[in-house]
Amino acid sequence: ADDLTDWVLLPGKPSTTMSAVAAVAIVPFVITVGRDTQTSIYKSDCTTPVPTNVATVTEGAKKAHTALSQEFEATVNFDLNNLPGSGMYTDLPDSEGGKIDVCIRVDLMLNAADNGIDLDGNGALDEGNISVAFKEYNLSILFSWLEDFSTPTPVDAVLKVLTEEDTQNESAVVDMDLQACHCDETKECVTQDVSQNSYLDVCISFGSNAYDDAVFDELIEFTVTQGDIS
């Protein structure tokens, strides 16, 4: 029951160039305005970190896209000298080309103290920025060794948005009090009995420890207990 996963992150068409010693992939992203992000890279399993001598990623400055969105570029630099044996490079069947696979992960970051987050429940707000949701994308770079890479040459790249079967879109567990009551059409709590065959309206709200902009995403379980009938 939160709004932490209610954020738009759309990858654009990647552009990739390759030289004799390096490959550079640039992936544009459009994200909901006002969101802080952190971009990182993993091997294609999206869990194994990539050694910095093999590849690095930098996140460009965010720029206005529309009134409700902003855009930024994630630039991945590969060192071709260190790719062999890294588990990220595969020879294509004809041996005239190769494929580089990498997973790009973008995390939604929130300042814990500013948003009233206390993950361990000890009564003290957490410090610094924490990741509360993330999305992952697999990038495959296909190229031919027959190309002249003496100067940077454009090569093909395919960005795959991982499905829920492939990966996880997770959010942090943030404890907040919930309140529920029998309410009327004005959303005011009431105490009168419910007549047979009539609707039972229930209003649910956050307690005083809710963080800013919290909204309900999904109601997992709802239990109604009936009292004694006289």
PDB file of C-alpha atoms in Angstrom:
ATOM      1  CA  ALA A   1       0.000   0.000   0.000  1.00  0.00           C
ATOM      2  CA  ASP A   2       2.283   2.692  -1.235  1.00  0.00           C
ATOM      3  CA  ASP A   3       3.104   4.786  -4.256  1.00  0.00           C
ATOM      4  CA  LEU A   4       6.740   3.772  -4.530  1.00  0.00           C
ATOM      5  CA  THR A   5       6.168   1.587  -7.574  1.00  0.00           C
ATOM      6  CA  ASP A   6       3.858   4.130  -9.190  1.00  0.00           C
ATOM      7  CA  TRP A   7       6.588   5.656 -11.297  1.00  0.00           C
ATOM      8  CA  VAL A   8       7.041   5.671 -15.045  1.00  0.00           C
ATOM      9  CA  LEU A   9      10.378   4.468 -16.420  1.00  0.00           C
ATOM     10  CA  LEU A  10      10.438   4.008 -20.178  1.00  0.00           C
ATOM     11  CA  PRO A  11      13.603   2.971 -22.022  1.00  0.00           C
ATOM     12  CA  GLY A  12      14.254   4.452 -25.435  1.00  0.00           C
ATOM     13  CA  LYS A  13      16.113   3.072 -28.437  1.00  0.00           C
ATOM     14  CA  PRO A  14      19.774   2.451 -27.521  1.00  0.00           C
ATOM     15  CA  SER A  15      22.623   3.766 -29.641  1.00  0.00           C
ATOM     16  CA  THR A  16      25.891   1.839 -29.650  1.00  0.00           C
ATOM     17  CA  THR A  17      29.317   2.400 -31.154  1.00  0.00           C
ATOM     18  CA  MET A  18      32.406   0.221 -31.150  1.00  0.00           C
ATOM     19  CA  SER A  19      36.068   1.038 -31.618  1.00  0.00           C
ATOM     20  CA  ALA A  20      39.169  -1.150 -31.597  1.00  0.00           C
ATOM     21  CA  VAL A  21      39.326  -1.158 -27.789  1.00  0.00           C
ATOM     22  CA  ALA A  22      35.896  -0.221 -26.459  1.00  0.00           C
ATOM     23  CA  ALA A  23      32.143  -0.397 -26.979  1.00  0.00           C
ATOM     24  CA  VAL A  24      29.881   2.411 -25.783  1.00  0.00           C
ATOM     25  CA  ALA A  25      26.120   1.993 -25.345  1.00  0.00           C
ATOM     26  CA  ILE A  26      23.831   4.927 -24.606  1.00  0.00           C
ATOM     27  CA  VAL A  27      20.284   4.171 -23.448  1.00  0.00           C
ATOM     28  CA  PRO A  28      17.802   7.049 -22.987  1.00  0.00           C
ATOM     29  CA  PHE A  29      15.181   6.779 -20.241  1.00  0.00           C
ATOM     30  CA  VAL A  30      12.048   8.814 -19.555  1.00  0.00           C
ATOM     31  CA  ILE A  31      10.996   8.917 -15.916  1.00  0.00           C
ATOM     32  CA  THR A  32       8.285  10.558 -13.814  1.00  0.00           C
ATOM     33  CA  VAL A  33       9.309  14.073 -12.874  1.00  0.00           C
ATOM     34  CA  GLY A  34      10.735  14.553  -9.402  1.00  0.00           C
ATOM     35  CA  ARG A  35      12.110  11.029  -9.011  1.00  0.00           C
ATOM     36  CA  ASP A  36      15.728  10.415  -7.971  1.00  0.00           C
ATOM     37  CA  THR A  37      17.388   7.409  -9.583  1.00  0.00           C
ATOM     38  CA  GLN A  38      20.532   5.318  -9.428  1.00  0.00           C
ATOM     39  CA  THR A  39      21.715   3.324 -12.454  1.00  0.00           C
ATOM     40  CA  SER A  40      23.902   0.222 -12.154  1.00  0.00           C
ATOM     41  CA  ILE A  41      24.913  -2.702 -14.358  1.00  0.00           C
ATOM     42  CA  TYR A  42      25.068  -6.460 -13.841  1.00  0.00           C
ATOM     43  CA  LYS A  43      25.742  -9.499 -15.954  1.00  0.00           C
ATOM     44  CA  SER A  44      22.784 -10.812 -17.934  1.00  0.00           C
ATOM     45  CA  ASP A  45      21.388 -12.602 -14.865  1.00  0.00           C
ATOM     46  CA  CYS A  46      20.788  -9.160 -13.317  1.00  0.00           C
ATOM     47  CA  THR A  47      22.369 -10.291 -10.028  1.00  0.00           C
ATOM     48  CA  THR A  48      26.112 -10.701 -10.655  1.00  0.00           C
ATOM     49  CA  PRO A  49      28.049  -7.407 -10.421  1.00  0.00           C
ATOM     50  CA  VAL A  50      30.219  -6.407 -13.375  1.00  0.00           C
ATOM     51  CA  PRO A  51      33.916  -5.773 -12.577  1.00  0.00           C
ATOM     52  CA  THR A  52      34.781  -2.145 -13.196  1.00  0.00           C
ATOM     53  CA  ASN A  53      37.686  -3.160 -15.454  1.00  0.00           C
ATOM     54  CA  VAL A  54      35.139  -4.795 -17.781  1.00  0.00           C
ATOM     55  CA  ALA A  55      32.354  -2.195 -17.901  1.00  0.00           C
ATOM     56  CA  THR A  56      31.136   0.924 -16.112  1.00  0.00           C
ATOM     57  CA  VAL A  57      27.932   2.948 -16.261  1.00  0.00           C
ATOM     58  CA  THR A  58      27.321   6.651 -15.768  1.00  0.00           C
ATOM     59  CA  GLU A  59      23.977   8.411 -15.411  1.00  0.00           C
ATOM     60  CA  GLY A  60      23.589  11.686 -17.237  1.00  0.00           C
ATOM     61  CA  ALA A  61      21.888  14.773 -15.881  1.00  0.00           C
ATOM     62  CA  LYS A  62      18.086  14.736 -15.922  1.00  0.00           C
ATOM     63  CA  LYS A  63      16.405  17.112 -18.342  1.00  0.00           C
ATOM     64  CA  ALA A  64      12.792  18.182 -18.770  1.00  0.00           C
ATOM     65  CA  HIS A  65      10.849  15.933 -21.154  1.00  0.00           C
ATOM     66  CA  THR A  66       7.235  16.973 -20.565  1.00  0.00           C
ATOM     67  CA  ALA A  67       5.480  18.762 -17.723  1.00  0.00           C
ATOM     68  CA  LEU A  68       5.188  15.434 -15.887  1.00  0.00           C
ATOM     69  CA  SER A  69       8.352  13.647 -16.989  1.00  0.00           C
ATOM     70  CA  GLN A  70      12.087  14.044 -17.304  1.00  0.00           C
ATOM     71  CA  GLU A  71      14.728  12.196 -19.301  1.00  0.00           C
ATOM     72  CA  PHE A  72      18.301  11.064 -18.795  1.00  0.00           C
ATOM     73  CA  GLU A  73      20.852   8.863 -20.540  1.00  0.00           C
ATOM     74  CA  ALA A  74      22.651   5.851 -19.110  1.00  0.00           C
ATOM     75  CA  THR A  75      26.048   5.372 -20.779  1.00  0.00           C
ATOM     76  CA  VAL A  76      27.730   1.974 -20.523  1.00  0.00           C
ATOM     77  CA  ASN A  77      31.421   1.722 -21.430  1.00  0.00           C
ATOM     78  CA  PHE A  78      32.864  -1.748 -22.184  1.00  0.00           C
ATOM     79  CA  ASP A  79      36.587  -2.505 -22.254  1.00  0.00           C
ATOM     80  CA  LEU A  80      36.970  -5.010 -25.112  1.00  0.00           C
ATOM     81  CA  ASN A  81      40.374  -6.147 -23.819  1.00  0.00           C
ATOM     82  CA  ASN A  82      38.791  -7.462 -20.618  1.00  0.00           C
ATOM     83  CA  LEU A  83      35.543  -8.837 -22.038  1.00  0.00           C
ATOM     84  CA  PRO A  84      36.833 -12.340 -22.969  1.00  0.00           C
ATOM     85  CA  GLY A  85      36.309 -14.661 -20.025  1.00  0.00           C
ATOM     86  CA  SER A  86      34.034 -12.172 -18.242  1.00  0.00           C
ATOM     87  CA  GLY A  87      30.869 -14.145 -18.968  1.00  0.00           C
ATOM     88  CA  MET A  88      29.423 -11.181 -20.838  1.00  0.00           C
ATOM     89  CA  TYR A  89      30.727 -11.953 -24.334  1.00  0.00           C
ATOM     90  CA  THR A  90      29.627 -14.739 -26.709  1.00  0.00           C
ATOM     91  CA  ASP A  91      30.967 -15.598 -30.160  1.00  0.00           C
ATOM     92  CA  LEU A  92      28.225 -15.810 -32.762  1.00  0.00           C
ATOM     93  CA  PRO A  93      27.908 -19.193 -34.561  1.00  0.00           C
ATOM     94  CA  ASP A  94      29.616 -18.014 -37.742  1.00  0.00           C
ATOM     95  CA  SER A  95      32.641 -16.848 -35.712  1.00  0.00           C
ATOM     96  CA  GLU A  96      32.552 -13.596 -37.663  1.00  0.00           C
ATOM     97  CA  GLY A  97      30.769 -11.654 -34.972  1.00  0.00           C
ATOM     98  CA  GLY A  98      30.050 -11.454 -31.301  1.00  0.00           C
ATOM     99  CA  LYS A  99      27.445 -10.488 -28.726  1.00  0.00           C
ATOM    100  CA  ILE A 100      27.798  -8.527 -25.491  1.00  0.00           C
ATOM    101  CA  ASP A 101      25.083  -8.974 -22.860  1.00  0.00           C
ATOM    102  CA  VAL A 102      24.536  -6.710 -19.877  1.00  0.00           C
ATOM    103  CA  CYS A 103      21.669  -5.967 -17.480  1.00  0.00           C
ATOM    104  CA  ILE A 104      20.900  -2.310 -16.743  1.00  0.00           C
ATOM    105  CA  ARG A 105      19.139  -1.664 -13.447  1.00  0.00           C
ATOM    106  CA  VAL A 106      17.533   1.655 -12.513  1.00  0.00           C
ATOM    107  CA  ASP A 107      16.595   2.129  -8.844  1.00  0.00           C
ATOM    108  CA  LEU A 108      14.107   4.611  -7.478  1.00  0.00           C
ATOM    109  CA  MET A 109      15.788   6.345  -4.551  1.00  0.00           C
ATOM    110  CA  LEU A 110      14.146   8.171  -1.659  1.00  0.00           C
ATOM    111  CA  ASN A 111      15.653  10.095   1.196  1.00  0.00           C
ATOM    112  CA  ALA A 112      14.650   7.991   4.186  1.00  0.00           C
ATOM    113  CA  ALA A 113      14.441  10.768   6.757  1.00  0.00           C
ATOM    114  CA  ASP A 114      12.519  13.144   4.492  1.00  0.00           C
ATOM    115  CA  ASN A 115       9.906  10.458   3.824  1.00  0.00           C
ATOM    116  CA  GLY A 116       9.592   9.178   7.390  1.00  0.00           C
ATOM    117  CA  ILE A 117      11.025   5.724   6.651  1.00  0.00           C
ATOM    118  CA  ASP A 118      12.025   3.479   9.565  1.00  0.00           C
ATOM    119  CA  LEU A 119      12.763   0.068   8.030  1.00  0.00           C
ATOM    120  CA  ASP A 120      13.919  -1.682  11.219  1.00  0.00           C
ATOM    121  CA  GLY A 121      11.107  -0.243  13.311  1.00  0.00           C
ATOM    122  CA  ASN A 122      13.353   1.028  16.094  1.00  0.00           C
ATOM    123  CA  GLY A 123      11.680   4.410  16.175  1.00  0.00           C
ATOM    124  CA  ALA A 124      14.611   6.220  14.527  1.00  0.00           C
ATOM    125  CA  LEU A 125      14.339   7.345  10.908  1.00  0.00           C
ATOM    126  CA  ASP A 126      16.841   5.825   8.511  1.00  0.00           C
ATOM    127  CA  GLU A 127      19.567   8.043   7.107  1.00  0.00           C
ATOM    128  CA  GLY A 128      20.595   8.737   3.528  1.00  0.00           C
ATOM    129  CA  ASN A 129      19.001   7.572   0.287  1.00  0.00           C
ATOM    130  CA  ILE A 130      17.558   4.076   0.027  1.00  0.00           C
ATOM    131  CA  SER A 131      16.303   2.046  -2.916  1.00  0.00           C
ATOM    132  CA  VAL A 132      12.575   1.469  -2.680  1.00  0.00           C
ATOM    133  CA  ALA A 133      11.878   0.062  -6.167  1.00  0.00           C
ATOM    134  CA  PHE A 134      13.790  -0.944  -9.258  1.00  0.00           C
ATOM    135  CA  LYS A 135      13.360  -2.052 -12.856  1.00  0.00           C
ATOM    136  CA  GLU A 136      15.780  -4.083 -14.971  1.00  0.00           C
ATOM    137  CA  TYR A 137      16.550  -4.220 -18.691  1.00  0.00           C
ATOM    138  CA  ASN A 138      18.742  -6.612 -20.673  1.00  0.00           C
ATOM    139  CA  LEU A 139      20.887  -5.022 -23.374  1.00  0.00           C
ATOM    140  CA  SER A 140      22.430  -7.146 -26.140  1.00  0.00           C
ATOM    141  CA  ILE A 141      25.024  -5.658 -28.491  1.00  0.00           C
ATOM    142  CA  LEU A 142      25.566  -7.511 -31.774  1.00  0.00           C
ATOM    143  CA  PHE A 143      28.531  -6.762 -34.008  1.00  0.00           C
ATOM    144  CA  SER A 144      30.674  -8.179 -36.782  1.00  0.00           C
ATOM    145  CA  TRP A 145      34.427  -8.546 -36.477  1.00  0.00           C
ATOM    146  CA  LEU A 146      34.617  -7.806 -40.194  1.00  0.00           C
ATOM    147  CA  GLU A 147      33.854  -4.139 -39.525  1.00  0.00           C
ATOM    148  CA  ASP A 148      36.649  -1.581 -39.489  1.00  0.00           C
ATOM    149  CA  PHE A 149      36.810  -0.421 -35.865  1.00  0.00           C
ATOM    150  CA  SER A 150      39.771   1.891 -36.345  1.00  0.00           C
ATOM    151  CA  THR A 151      37.242   4.663 -35.753  1.00  0.00           C
ATOM    152  CA  PRO A 152      34.028   4.307 -33.682  1.00  0.00           C
ATOM    153  CA  THR A 153      31.466   2.393 -35.760  1.00  0.00           C
ATOM    154  CA  PRO A 154      27.714   2.101 -35.070  1.00  0.00           C
ATOM    155  CA  VAL A 155      26.612  -1.447 -34.230  1.00  0.00           C
ATOM    156  CA  ASP A 156      23.234  -3.054 -33.543  1.00  0.00           C
ATOM    157  CA  ALA A 157      21.795  -3.140 -30.043  1.00  0.00           C
ATOM    158  CA  VAL A 158      18.612  -4.661 -28.678  1.00  0.00           C
ATOM    159  CA  LEU A 159      17.099  -3.607 -25.353  1.00  0.00           C
ATOM    160  CA  LYS A 160      14.773  -6.158 -23.777  1.00  0.00           C
ATOM    161  CA  VAL A 161      12.433  -5.089 -21.011  1.00  0.00           C
ATOM    162  CA  LEU A 162      12.432  -7.973 -18.572  1.00  0.00           C
ATOM    163  CA  THR A 163       9.044  -9.427 -17.776  1.00  0.00           C
ATOM    164  CA  GLU A 164       7.937 -10.319 -14.275  1.00  0.00           C
ATOM    165  CA  GLU A 165       8.795 -13.927 -15.082  1.00  0.00           C
ATOM    166  CA  ASP A 166      12.360 -12.865 -15.805  1.00  0.00           C
ATOM    167  CA  THR A 167      13.003 -10.557 -12.893  1.00  0.00           C
ATOM    168  CA  GLN A 168      11.584  -8.800  -9.886  1.00  0.00           C
ATOM    169  CA  ASN A 169      10.183  -5.329  -9.454  1.00  0.00           C
ATOM    170  CA  GLU A 170      10.629  -4.901  -5.754  1.00  0.00           C
ATOM    171  CA  SER A 171       9.813  -2.304  -3.178  1.00  0.00           C
ATOM    172  CA  ALA A 172      11.081  -1.859   0.338  1.00  0.00           C
ATOM    173  CA  VAL A 173       8.934  -2.988   3.239  1.00  0.00           C
ATOM    174  CA  VAL A 174       7.839   0.207   4.927  1.00  0.00           C
ATOM    175  CA  ASP A 175       5.611  -0.295   7.978  1.00  0.00           C
ATOM    176  CA  MET A 176       2.729   2.155   8.315  1.00  0.00           C
ATOM    177  CA  ASP A 177      -0.419   1.972  10.393  1.00  0.00           C
ATOM    178  CA  LEU A 178      -3.718   1.331   8.600  1.00  0.00           C
ATOM    179  CA  GLN A 179      -7.161   2.262   9.868  1.00  0.00           C
ATOM    180  CA  ALA A 180     -10.476   0.836   8.670  1.00  0.00           C
ATOM    181  CA  CYS A 181     -14.042   1.682   9.615  1.00  0.00           C
ATOM    182  CA  HIS A 182     -17.610   1.305   8.489  1.00  0.00           C
ATOM    183  CA  CYS A 183     -18.358   4.536   6.650  1.00  0.00           C
ATOM    184  CA  ASP A 184     -21.142   6.265   4.737  1.00  0.00           C
ATOM    185  CA  GLU A 185     -21.224   7.790   1.259  1.00  0.00           C
ATOM    186  CA  THR A 186     -19.422  10.888   2.561  1.00  0.00           C
ATOM    187  CA  LYS A 187     -16.537   8.681   3.710  1.00  0.00           C
ATOM    188  CA  GLU A 188     -17.221   9.478   7.351  1.00  0.00           C
ATOM    189  CA  CYS A 189     -16.942   6.667   9.911  1.00  0.00           C
ATOM    190  CA  VAL A 190     -20.331   5.576  11.306  1.00  0.00           C
ATOM    191  CA  THR A 191     -21.440   3.130  13.989  1.00  0.00           C
ATOM    192  CA  GLN A 192     -24.970   2.146  12.937  1.00  0.00           C
ATOM    193  CA  ASP A 193     -25.808  -1.455  12.135  1.00  0.00           C
ATOM    194  CA  VAL A 194     -25.928  -2.758   8.572  1.00  0.00           C
ATOM    195  CA  SER A 195     -29.311  -3.960   7.382  1.00  0.00           C
ATOM    196  CA  GLN A 196     -29.686  -7.289   5.639  1.00  0.00           C
ATOM    197  CA  ASN A 197     -29.057  -7.158   1.846  1.00  0.00           C
ATOM    198  CA  SER A 198     -27.530  -3.679   2.114  1.00  0.00           C
ATOM    199  CA  TYR A 199     -24.010  -2.613   1.146  1.00  0.00           C
ATOM    200  CA  LEU A 200     -21.177  -2.524   3.646  1.00  0.00           C
ATOM    201  CA  ASP A 201     -19.016   0.494   2.885  1.00  0.00           C
ATOM    202  CA  VAL A 202     -15.538   0.401   4.387  1.00  0.00           C
ATOM    203  CA  CYS A 203     -13.060   3.282   4.393  1.00  0.00           C
ATOM    204  CA  ILE A 204      -9.345   2.574   4.776  1.00  0.00           C
ATOM    205  CA  SER A 205      -6.793   5.238   5.623  1.00  0.00           C
ATOM    206  CA  PHE A 206      -3.182   5.554   6.723  1.00  0.00           C
ATOM    207  CA  GLY A 207      -2.217   6.296  10.286  1.00  0.00           C
ATOM    208  CA  SER A 208      -0.236   9.307  11.462  1.00  0.00           C
ATOM    209  CA  ASN A 209       3.097   7.582  10.672  1.00  0.00           C
ATOM    210  CA  ALA A 210       2.494   7.473   6.896  1.00  0.00           C
ATOM    211  CA  TYR A 211       5.105   9.032   4.637  1.00  0.00           C
ATOM    212  CA  ASP A 212       4.332  11.739   2.108  1.00  0.00           C
ATOM    213  CA  ASP A 213       2.319  10.875  -1.030  1.00  0.00           C
ATOM    214  CA  ALA A 214       1.506   7.327   0.090  1.00  0.00           C
ATOM    215  CA  VAL A 215      -1.388   5.733  -1.797  1.00  0.00           C
ATOM    216  CA  PHE A 216      -2.974   2.280  -1.769  1.00  0.00           C
ATOM    217  CA  ASP A 217      -1.800  -0.021  -4.539  1.00  0.00           C
ATOM    218  CA  GLU A 218      -3.487  -3.336  -3.689  1.00  0.00           C
ATOM    219  CA  LEU A 219      -5.645  -4.813  -0.933  1.00  0.00           C
ATOM    220  CA  ILE A 220      -4.232  -8.275  -0.220  1.00  0.00           C
ATOM    221  CA  GLU A 221      -6.603  -9.494   2.498  1.00  0.00           C
ATOM    222  CA  PHE A 222      -9.828  -8.190   4.003  1.00  0.00           C
ATOM    223  CA  THR A 223     -11.507  -9.839   7.021  1.00  0.00           C
ATOM    224  CA  VAL A 224     -14.890  -8.950   8.510  1.00  0.00           C
ATOM    225  CA  THR A 225     -15.836 -10.344  11.913  1.00  0.00           C
ATOM    226  CA  GLN A 226     -19.513 -10.503  12.788  1.00  0.00           C
ATOM    227  CA  GLY A 227     -20.490  -9.943  16.383  1.00  0.00           C
ATOM    228  CA  ASP A 228     -23.063 -11.868  18.375  1.00  0.00           C
ATOM    229  CA  ILE A 229     -26.565 -11.859  16.948  1.00  0.00           C
ATOM    230  CA  SER A 230     -29.261 -11.313  19.612  1.00  0.00           C
TER     231      SER A 230
END
